[in-house]
N, CA, C and O atoms as a Tinker XYZ file with bonds, in Angstrom:
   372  protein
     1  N   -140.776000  -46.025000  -81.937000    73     2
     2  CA  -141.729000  -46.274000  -80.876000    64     1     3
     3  C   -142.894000  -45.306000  -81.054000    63     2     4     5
     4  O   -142.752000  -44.166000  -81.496000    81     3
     5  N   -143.623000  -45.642000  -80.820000    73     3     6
     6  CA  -145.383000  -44.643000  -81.238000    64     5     7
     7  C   -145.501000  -44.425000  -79.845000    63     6     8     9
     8  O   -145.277000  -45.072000  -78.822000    81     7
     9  N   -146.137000  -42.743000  -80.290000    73     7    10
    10  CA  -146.222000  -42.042000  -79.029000    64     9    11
    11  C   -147.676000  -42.785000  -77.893000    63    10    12    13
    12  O   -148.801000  -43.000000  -78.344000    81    11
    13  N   -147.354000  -43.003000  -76.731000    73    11    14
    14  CA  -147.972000  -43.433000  -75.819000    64    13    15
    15  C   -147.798000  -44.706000  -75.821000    63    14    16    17
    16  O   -148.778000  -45.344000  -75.438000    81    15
    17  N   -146.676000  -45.437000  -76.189000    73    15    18
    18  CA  -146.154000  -46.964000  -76.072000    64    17    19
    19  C   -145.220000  -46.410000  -74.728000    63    18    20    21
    20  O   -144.679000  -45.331000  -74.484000    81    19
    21  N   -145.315000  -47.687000  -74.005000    73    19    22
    22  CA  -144.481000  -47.879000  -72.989000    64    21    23
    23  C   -142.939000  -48.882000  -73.565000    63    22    24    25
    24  O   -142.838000  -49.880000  -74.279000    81    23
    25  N   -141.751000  -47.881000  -72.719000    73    23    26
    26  CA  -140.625000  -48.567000  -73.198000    64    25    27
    27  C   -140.642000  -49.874000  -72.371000    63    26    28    29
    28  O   -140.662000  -51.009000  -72.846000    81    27
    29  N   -140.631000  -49.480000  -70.820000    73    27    30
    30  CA  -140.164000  -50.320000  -70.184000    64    29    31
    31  C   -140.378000  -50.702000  -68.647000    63    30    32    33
    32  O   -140.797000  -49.662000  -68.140000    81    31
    33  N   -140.319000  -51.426000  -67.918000    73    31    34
    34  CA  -140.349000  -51.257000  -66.359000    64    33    35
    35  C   -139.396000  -50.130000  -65.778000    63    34    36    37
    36  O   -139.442000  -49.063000  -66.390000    81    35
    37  N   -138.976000  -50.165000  -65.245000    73    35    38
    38  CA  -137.904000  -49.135000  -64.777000    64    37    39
    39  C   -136.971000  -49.995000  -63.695000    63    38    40    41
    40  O   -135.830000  -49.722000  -63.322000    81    39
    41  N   -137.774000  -51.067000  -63.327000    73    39    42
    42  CA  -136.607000  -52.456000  -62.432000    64    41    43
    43  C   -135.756000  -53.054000  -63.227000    63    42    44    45
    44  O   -134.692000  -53.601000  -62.937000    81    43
    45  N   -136.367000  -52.902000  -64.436000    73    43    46
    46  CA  -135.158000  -53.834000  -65.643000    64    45    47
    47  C   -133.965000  -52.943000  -65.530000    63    46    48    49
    48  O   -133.831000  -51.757000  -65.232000    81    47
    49  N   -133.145000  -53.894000  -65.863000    73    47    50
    50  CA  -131.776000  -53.683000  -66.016000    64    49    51
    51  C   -131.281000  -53.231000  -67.449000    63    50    52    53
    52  O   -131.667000  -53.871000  -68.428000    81    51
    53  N   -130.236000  -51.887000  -67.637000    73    51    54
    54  CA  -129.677000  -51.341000  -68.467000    64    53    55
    55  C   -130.555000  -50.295000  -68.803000    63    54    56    57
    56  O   -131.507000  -50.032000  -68.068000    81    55
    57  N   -130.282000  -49.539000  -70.064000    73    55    58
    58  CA  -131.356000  -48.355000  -70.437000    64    57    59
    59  C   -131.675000  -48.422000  -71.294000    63    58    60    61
    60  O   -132.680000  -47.757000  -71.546000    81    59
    61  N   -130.878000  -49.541000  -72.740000    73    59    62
    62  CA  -132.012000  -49.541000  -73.689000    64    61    63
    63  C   -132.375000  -48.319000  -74.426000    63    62    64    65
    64  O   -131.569000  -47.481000  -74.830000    81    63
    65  N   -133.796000  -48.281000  -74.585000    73    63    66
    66  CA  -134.338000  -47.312000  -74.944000    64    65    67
    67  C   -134.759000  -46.246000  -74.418000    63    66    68    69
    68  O   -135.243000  -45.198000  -74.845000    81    67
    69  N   -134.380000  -46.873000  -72.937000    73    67    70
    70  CA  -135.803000  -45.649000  -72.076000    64    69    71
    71  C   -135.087000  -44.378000  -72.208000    63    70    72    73
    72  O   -133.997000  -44.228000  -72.760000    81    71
    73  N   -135.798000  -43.483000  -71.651000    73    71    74
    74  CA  -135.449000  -42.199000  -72.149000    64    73    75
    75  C   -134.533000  -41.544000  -70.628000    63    74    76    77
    76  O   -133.705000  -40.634000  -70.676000    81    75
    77  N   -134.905000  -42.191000  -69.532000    73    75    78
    78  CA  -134.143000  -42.026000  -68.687000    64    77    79
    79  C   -134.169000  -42.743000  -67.504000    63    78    80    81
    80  O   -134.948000  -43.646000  -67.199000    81    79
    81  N   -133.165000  -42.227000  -66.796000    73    79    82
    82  CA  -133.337000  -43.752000  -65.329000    64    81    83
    83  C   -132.869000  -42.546000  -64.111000    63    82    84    85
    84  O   -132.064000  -41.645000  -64.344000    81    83
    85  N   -133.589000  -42.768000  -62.748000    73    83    86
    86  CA  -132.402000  -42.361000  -61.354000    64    85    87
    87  C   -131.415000  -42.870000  -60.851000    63    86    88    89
    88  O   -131.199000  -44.081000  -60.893000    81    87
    89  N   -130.662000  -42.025000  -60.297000    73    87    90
    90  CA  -129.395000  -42.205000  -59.794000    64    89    91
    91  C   -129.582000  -41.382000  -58.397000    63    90    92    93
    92  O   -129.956000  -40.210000  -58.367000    81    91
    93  N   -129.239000  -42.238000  -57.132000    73    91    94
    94  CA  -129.140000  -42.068000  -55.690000    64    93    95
    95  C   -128.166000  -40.460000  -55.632000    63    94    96    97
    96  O   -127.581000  -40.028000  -56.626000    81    95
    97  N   -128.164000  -39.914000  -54.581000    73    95    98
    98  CA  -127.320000  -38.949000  -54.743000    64    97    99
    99  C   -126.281000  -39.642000  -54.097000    63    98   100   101
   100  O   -126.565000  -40.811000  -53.836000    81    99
   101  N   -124.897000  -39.176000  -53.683000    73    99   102
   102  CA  -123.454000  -39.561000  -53.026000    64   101   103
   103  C   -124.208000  -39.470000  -51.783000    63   102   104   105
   104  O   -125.052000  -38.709000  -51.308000    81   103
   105  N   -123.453000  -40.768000  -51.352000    73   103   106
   106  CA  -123.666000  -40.233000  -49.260000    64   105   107
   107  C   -125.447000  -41.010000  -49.112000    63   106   108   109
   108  O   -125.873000  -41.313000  -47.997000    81   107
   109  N   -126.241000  -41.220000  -50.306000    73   107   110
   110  CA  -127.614000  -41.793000  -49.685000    64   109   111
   111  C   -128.329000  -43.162000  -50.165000    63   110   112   113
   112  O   -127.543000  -43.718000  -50.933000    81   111
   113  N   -128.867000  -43.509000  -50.097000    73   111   114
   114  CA  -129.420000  -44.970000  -50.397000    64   113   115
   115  C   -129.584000  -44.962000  -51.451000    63   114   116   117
   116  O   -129.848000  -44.034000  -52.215000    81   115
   117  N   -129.403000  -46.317000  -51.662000    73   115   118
   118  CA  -129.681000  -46.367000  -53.551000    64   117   119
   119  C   -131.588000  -46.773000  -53.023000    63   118   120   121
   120  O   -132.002000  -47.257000  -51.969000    81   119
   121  N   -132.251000  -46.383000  -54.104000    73   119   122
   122  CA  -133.709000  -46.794000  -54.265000    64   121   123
   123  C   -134.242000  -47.209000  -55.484000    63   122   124   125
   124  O   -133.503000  -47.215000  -56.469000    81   123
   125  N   -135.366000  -47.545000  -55.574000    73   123   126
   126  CA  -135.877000  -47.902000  -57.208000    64   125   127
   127  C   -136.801000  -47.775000  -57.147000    63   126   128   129
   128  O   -137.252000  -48.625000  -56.380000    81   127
   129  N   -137.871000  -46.880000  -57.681000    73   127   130
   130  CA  -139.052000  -46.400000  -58.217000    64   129   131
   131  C   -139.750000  -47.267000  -59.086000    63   130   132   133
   132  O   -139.747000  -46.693000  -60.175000    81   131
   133  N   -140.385000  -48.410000  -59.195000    73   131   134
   134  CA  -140.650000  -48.982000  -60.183000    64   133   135
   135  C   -141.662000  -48.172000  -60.942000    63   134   136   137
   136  O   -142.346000  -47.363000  -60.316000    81   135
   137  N   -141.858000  -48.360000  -62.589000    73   135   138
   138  CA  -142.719000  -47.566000  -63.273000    64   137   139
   139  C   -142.707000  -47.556000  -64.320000    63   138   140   141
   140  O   -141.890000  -48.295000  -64.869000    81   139
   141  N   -143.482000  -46.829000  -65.040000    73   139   142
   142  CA  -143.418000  -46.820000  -66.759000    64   141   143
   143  C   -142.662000  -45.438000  -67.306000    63   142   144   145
   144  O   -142.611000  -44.303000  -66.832000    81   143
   145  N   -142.168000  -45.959000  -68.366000    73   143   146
   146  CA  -141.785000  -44.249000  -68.456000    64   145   147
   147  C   -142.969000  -44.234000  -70.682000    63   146   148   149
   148  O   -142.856000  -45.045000  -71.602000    81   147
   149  N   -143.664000  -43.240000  -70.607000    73   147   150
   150  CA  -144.439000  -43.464000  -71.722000    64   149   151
   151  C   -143.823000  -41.401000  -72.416000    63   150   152   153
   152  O   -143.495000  -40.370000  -71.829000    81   151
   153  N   -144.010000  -41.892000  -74.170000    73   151   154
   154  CA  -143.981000  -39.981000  -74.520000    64   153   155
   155  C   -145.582000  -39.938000  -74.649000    63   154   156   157
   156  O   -146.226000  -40.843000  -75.180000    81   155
   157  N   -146.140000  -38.781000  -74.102000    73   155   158
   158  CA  -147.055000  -38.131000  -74.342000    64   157   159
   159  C   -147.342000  -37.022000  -75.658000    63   158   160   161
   160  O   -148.359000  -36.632000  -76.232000    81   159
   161  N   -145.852000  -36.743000  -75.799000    73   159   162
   162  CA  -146.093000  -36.115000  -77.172000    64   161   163
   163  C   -144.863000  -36.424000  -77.834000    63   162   164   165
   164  O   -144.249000  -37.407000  -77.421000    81   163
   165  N   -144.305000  -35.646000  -78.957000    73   163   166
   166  CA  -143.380000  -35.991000  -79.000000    64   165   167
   167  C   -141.629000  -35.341000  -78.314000    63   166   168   169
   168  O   -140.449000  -35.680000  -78.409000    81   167
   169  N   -142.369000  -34.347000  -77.692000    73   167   170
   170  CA  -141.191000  -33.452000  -76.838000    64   169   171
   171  C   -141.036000  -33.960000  -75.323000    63   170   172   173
   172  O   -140.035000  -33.825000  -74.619000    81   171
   173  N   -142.545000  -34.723000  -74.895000    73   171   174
   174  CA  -142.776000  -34.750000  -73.005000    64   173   175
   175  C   -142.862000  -36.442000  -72.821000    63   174   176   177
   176  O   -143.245000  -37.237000  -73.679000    81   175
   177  N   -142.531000  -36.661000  -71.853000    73   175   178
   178  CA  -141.924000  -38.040000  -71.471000    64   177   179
   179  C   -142.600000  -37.849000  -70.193000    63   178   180   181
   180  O   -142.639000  -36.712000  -69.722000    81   179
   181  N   -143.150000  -38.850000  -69.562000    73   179   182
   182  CA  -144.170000  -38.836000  -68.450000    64   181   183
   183  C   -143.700000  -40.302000  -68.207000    63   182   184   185
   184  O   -143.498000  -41.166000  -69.060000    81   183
   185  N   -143.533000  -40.418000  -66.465000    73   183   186
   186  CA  -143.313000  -41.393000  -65.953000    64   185   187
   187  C   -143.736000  -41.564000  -64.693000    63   186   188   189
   188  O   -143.293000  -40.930000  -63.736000    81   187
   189  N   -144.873000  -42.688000  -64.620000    73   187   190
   190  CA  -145.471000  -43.338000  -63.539000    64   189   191
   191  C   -145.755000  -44.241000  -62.794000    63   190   192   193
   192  O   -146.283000  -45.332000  -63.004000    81   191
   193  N   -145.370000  -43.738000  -61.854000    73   191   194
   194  CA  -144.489000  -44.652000  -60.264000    64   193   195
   195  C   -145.679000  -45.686000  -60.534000    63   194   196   197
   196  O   -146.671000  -45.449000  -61.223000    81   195
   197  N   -145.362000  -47.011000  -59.786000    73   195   198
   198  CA  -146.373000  -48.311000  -59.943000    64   197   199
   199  C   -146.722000  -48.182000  -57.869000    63   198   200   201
   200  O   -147.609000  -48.810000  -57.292000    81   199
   201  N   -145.935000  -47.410000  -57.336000    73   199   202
   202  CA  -146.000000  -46.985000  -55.870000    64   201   203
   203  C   -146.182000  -45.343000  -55.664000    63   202   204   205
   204  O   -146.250000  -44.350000  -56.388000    81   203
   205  N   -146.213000  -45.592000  -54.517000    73   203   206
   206  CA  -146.787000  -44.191000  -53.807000    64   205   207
   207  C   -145.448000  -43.219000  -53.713000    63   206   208   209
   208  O   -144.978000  -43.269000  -52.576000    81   207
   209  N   -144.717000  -42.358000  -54.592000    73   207   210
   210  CA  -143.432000  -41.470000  -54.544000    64   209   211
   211  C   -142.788000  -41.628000  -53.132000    63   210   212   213
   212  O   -143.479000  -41.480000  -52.124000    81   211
   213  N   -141.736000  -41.867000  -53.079000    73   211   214
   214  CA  -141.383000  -42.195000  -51.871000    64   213   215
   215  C   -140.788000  -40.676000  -50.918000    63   214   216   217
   216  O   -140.769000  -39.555000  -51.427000    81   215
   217  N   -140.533000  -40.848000  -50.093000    73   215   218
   218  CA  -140.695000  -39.436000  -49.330000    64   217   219
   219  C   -138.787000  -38.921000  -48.752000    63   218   220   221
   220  O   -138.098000  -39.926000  -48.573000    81   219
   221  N   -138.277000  -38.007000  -48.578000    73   219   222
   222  CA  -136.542000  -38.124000  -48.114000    64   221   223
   223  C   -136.112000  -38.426000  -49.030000    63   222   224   225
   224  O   -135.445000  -39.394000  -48.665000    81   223
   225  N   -135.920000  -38.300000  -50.382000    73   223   226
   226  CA  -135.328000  -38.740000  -51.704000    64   225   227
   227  C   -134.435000  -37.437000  -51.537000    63   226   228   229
   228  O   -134.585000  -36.328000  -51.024000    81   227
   229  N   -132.926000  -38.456000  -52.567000    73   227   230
   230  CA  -132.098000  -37.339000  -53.264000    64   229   231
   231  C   -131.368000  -38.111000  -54.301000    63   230   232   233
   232  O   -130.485000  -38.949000  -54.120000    81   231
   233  N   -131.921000  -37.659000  -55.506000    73   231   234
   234  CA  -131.713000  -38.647000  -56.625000    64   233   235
   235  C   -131.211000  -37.200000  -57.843000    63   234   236   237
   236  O   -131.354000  -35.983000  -57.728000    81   235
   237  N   -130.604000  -38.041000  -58.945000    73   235   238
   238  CA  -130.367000  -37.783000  -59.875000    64   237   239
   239  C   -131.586000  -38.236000  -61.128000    63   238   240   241
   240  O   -132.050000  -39.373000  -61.223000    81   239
   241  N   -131.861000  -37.371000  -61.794000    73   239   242
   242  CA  -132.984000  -37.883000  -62.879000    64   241   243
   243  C   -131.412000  -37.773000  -64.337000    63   242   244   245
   244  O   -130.823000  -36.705000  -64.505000    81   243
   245  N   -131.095000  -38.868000  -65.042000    73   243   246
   246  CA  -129.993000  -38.529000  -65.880000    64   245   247
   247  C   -130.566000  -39.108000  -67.843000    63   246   248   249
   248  O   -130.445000  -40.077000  -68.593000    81   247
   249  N   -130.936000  -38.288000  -67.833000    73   247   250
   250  CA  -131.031000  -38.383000  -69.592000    64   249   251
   251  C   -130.103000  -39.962000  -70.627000    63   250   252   253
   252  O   -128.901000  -40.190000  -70.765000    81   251
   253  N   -130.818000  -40.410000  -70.931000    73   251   254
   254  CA  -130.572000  -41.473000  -72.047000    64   253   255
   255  C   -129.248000  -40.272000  -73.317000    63   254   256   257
   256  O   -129.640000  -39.794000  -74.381000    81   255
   257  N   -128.242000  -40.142000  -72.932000    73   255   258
   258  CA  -127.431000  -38.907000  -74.290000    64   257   259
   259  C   -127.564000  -39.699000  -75.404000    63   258   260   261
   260  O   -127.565000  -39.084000  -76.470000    81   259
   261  N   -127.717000  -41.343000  -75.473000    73   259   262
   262  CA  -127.613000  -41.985000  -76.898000    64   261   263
   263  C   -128.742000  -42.353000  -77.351000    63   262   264   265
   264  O   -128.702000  -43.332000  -78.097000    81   263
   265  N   -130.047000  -41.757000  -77.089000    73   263   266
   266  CA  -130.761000  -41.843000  -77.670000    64   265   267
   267  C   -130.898000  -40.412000  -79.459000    63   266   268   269
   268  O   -130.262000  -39.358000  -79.459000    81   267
   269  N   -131.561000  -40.718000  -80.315000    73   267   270
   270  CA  -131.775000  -40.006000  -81.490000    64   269   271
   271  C   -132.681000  -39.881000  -81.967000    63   270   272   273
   272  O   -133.507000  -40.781000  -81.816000    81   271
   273  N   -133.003000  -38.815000  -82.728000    73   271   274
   274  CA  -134.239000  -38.559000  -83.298000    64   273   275
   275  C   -134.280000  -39.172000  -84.535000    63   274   276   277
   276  O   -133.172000  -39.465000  -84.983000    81   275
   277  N   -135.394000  -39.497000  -85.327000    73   275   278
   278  CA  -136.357000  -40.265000  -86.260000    64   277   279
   279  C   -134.622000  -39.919000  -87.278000    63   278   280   281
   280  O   -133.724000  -40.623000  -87.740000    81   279
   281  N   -134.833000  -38.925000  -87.231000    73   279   282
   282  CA  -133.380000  -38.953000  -88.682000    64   281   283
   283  C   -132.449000  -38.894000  -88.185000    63   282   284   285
   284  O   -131.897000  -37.851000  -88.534000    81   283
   285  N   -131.462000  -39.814000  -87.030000    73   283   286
   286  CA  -130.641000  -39.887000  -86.618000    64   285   287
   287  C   -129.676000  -38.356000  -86.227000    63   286   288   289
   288  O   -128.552000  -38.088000  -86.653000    81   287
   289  N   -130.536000  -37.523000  -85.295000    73   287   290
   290  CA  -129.696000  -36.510000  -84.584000    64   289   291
   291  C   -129.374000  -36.772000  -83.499000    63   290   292   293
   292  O   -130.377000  -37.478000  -83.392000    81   291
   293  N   -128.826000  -36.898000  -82.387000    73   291   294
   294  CA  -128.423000  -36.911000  -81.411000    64   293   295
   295  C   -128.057000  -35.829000  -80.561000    63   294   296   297
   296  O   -127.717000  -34.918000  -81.317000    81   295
   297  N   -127.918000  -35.345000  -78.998000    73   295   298
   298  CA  -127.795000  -34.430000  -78.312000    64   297   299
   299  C   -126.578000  -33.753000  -79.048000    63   298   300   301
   300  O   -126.067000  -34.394000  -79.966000    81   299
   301  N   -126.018000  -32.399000  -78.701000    73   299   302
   302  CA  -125.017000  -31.627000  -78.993000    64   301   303
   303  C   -124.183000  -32.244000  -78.144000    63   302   304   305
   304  O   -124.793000  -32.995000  -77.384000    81   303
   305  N   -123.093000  -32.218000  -77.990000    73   303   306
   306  CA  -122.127000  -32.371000  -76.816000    64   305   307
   307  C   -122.137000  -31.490000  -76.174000    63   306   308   309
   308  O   -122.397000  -30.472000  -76.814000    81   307
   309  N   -121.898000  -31.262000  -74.667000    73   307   310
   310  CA  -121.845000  -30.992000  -73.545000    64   309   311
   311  C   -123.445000  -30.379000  -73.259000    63   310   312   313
   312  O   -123.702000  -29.588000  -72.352000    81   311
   313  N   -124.450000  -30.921000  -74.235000    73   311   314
   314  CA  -125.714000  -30.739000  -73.141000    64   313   315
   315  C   -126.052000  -31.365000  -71.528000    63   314   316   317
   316  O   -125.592000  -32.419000  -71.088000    81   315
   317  N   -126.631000  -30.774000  -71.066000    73   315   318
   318  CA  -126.506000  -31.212000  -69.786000    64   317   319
   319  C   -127.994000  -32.613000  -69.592000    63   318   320   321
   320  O   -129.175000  -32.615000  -69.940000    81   319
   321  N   -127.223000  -33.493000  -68.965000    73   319   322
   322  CA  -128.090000  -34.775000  -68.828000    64   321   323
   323  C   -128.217000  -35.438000  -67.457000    63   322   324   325
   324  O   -128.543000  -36.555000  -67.056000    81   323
   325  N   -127.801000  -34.222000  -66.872000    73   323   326
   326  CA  -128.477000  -35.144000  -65.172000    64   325   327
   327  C   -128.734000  -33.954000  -64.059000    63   326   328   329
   328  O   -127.878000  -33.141000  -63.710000    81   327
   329  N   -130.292000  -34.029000  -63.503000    73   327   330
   330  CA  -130.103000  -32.994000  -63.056000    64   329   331
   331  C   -130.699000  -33.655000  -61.835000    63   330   332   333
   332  O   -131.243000  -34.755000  -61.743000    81   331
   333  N   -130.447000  -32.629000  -60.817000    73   331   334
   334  CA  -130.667000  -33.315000  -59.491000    64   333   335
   335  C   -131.804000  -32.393000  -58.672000    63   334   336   337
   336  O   -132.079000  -31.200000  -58.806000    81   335
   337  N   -132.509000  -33.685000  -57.524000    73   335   338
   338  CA  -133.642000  -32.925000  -56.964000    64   337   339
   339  C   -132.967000  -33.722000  -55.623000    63   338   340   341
   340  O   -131.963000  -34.421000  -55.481000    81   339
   341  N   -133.953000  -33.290000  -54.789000    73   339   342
   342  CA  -133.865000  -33.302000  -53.183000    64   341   343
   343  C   -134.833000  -33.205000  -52.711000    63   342   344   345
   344  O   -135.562000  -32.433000  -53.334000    81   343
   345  N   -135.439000  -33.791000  -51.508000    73   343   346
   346  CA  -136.676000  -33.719000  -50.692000    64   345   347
   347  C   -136.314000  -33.573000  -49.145000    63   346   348   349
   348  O   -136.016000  -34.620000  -48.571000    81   347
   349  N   -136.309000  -32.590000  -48.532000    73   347   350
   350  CA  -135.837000  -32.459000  -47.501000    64   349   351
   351  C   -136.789000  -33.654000  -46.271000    63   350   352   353
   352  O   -137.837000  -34.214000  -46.592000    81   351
   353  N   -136.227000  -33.790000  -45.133000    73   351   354
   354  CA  -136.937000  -34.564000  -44.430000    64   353   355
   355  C   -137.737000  -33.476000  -43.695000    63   354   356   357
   356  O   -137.346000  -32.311000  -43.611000    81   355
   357  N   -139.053000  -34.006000  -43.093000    73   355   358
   358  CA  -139.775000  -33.362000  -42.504000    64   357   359
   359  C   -139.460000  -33.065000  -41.092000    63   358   360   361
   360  O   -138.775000  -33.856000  -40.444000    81   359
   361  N   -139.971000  -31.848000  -40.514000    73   359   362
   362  CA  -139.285000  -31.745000  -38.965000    64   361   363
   363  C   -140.116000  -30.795000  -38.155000    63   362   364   365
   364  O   -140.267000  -29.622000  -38.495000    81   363
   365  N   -140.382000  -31.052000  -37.624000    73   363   366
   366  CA  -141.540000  -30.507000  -36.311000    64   365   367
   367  C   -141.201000  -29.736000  -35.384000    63   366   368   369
   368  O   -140.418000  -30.372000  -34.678000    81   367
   369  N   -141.378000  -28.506000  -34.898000    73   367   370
   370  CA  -140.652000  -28.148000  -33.381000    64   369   371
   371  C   -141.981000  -27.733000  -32.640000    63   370   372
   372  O   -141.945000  -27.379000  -31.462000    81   371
């Protein structure tokens, strides 16, 4: 794939190629971000929402592990491939 090609929507189904997908946290809504995910170089992966970031999120961002580089390397085992964020809700007193 040449750098600044788009893999994919991010509504499609499976992962393919993309380099990564979200995952809802336990306990909260599943959601879907639609978007592109494009490399900007060959280390940075940039992905942009087709909507406005949605707000109260708690998702998992989880790494593609079977993807490989140009000469077939692949991650080490037990690198870590999902890391998690949170957006607290807003609250006024």
């Amino acid at each position: 794939i040449a750098l600044g090609s788009d893999w994919k929507d991010s509504t499609e189904t499976g992962l393919g190629n993309a380099p990564f997908h979200f995952e809802s946290c336990e306990g909260w809504p599943t959601f879907q971000v639609p978007g592109k995910a494009r490399w900007t170089t060959t280390s940075i992966v940039r992905f942009d929402p087709n909507i406005k970031w949605p707000t109260d999120l708690c998702f998992g961002l989880v790494v593609n592990a079977t993807l490989m580089t140009y000469d077939g390397v692949g991650l080490l085992p037990g690198t870590r491939t999902r890391w998690s964020y949170d957006s607290k809700r807003l609250e006024m007193n």
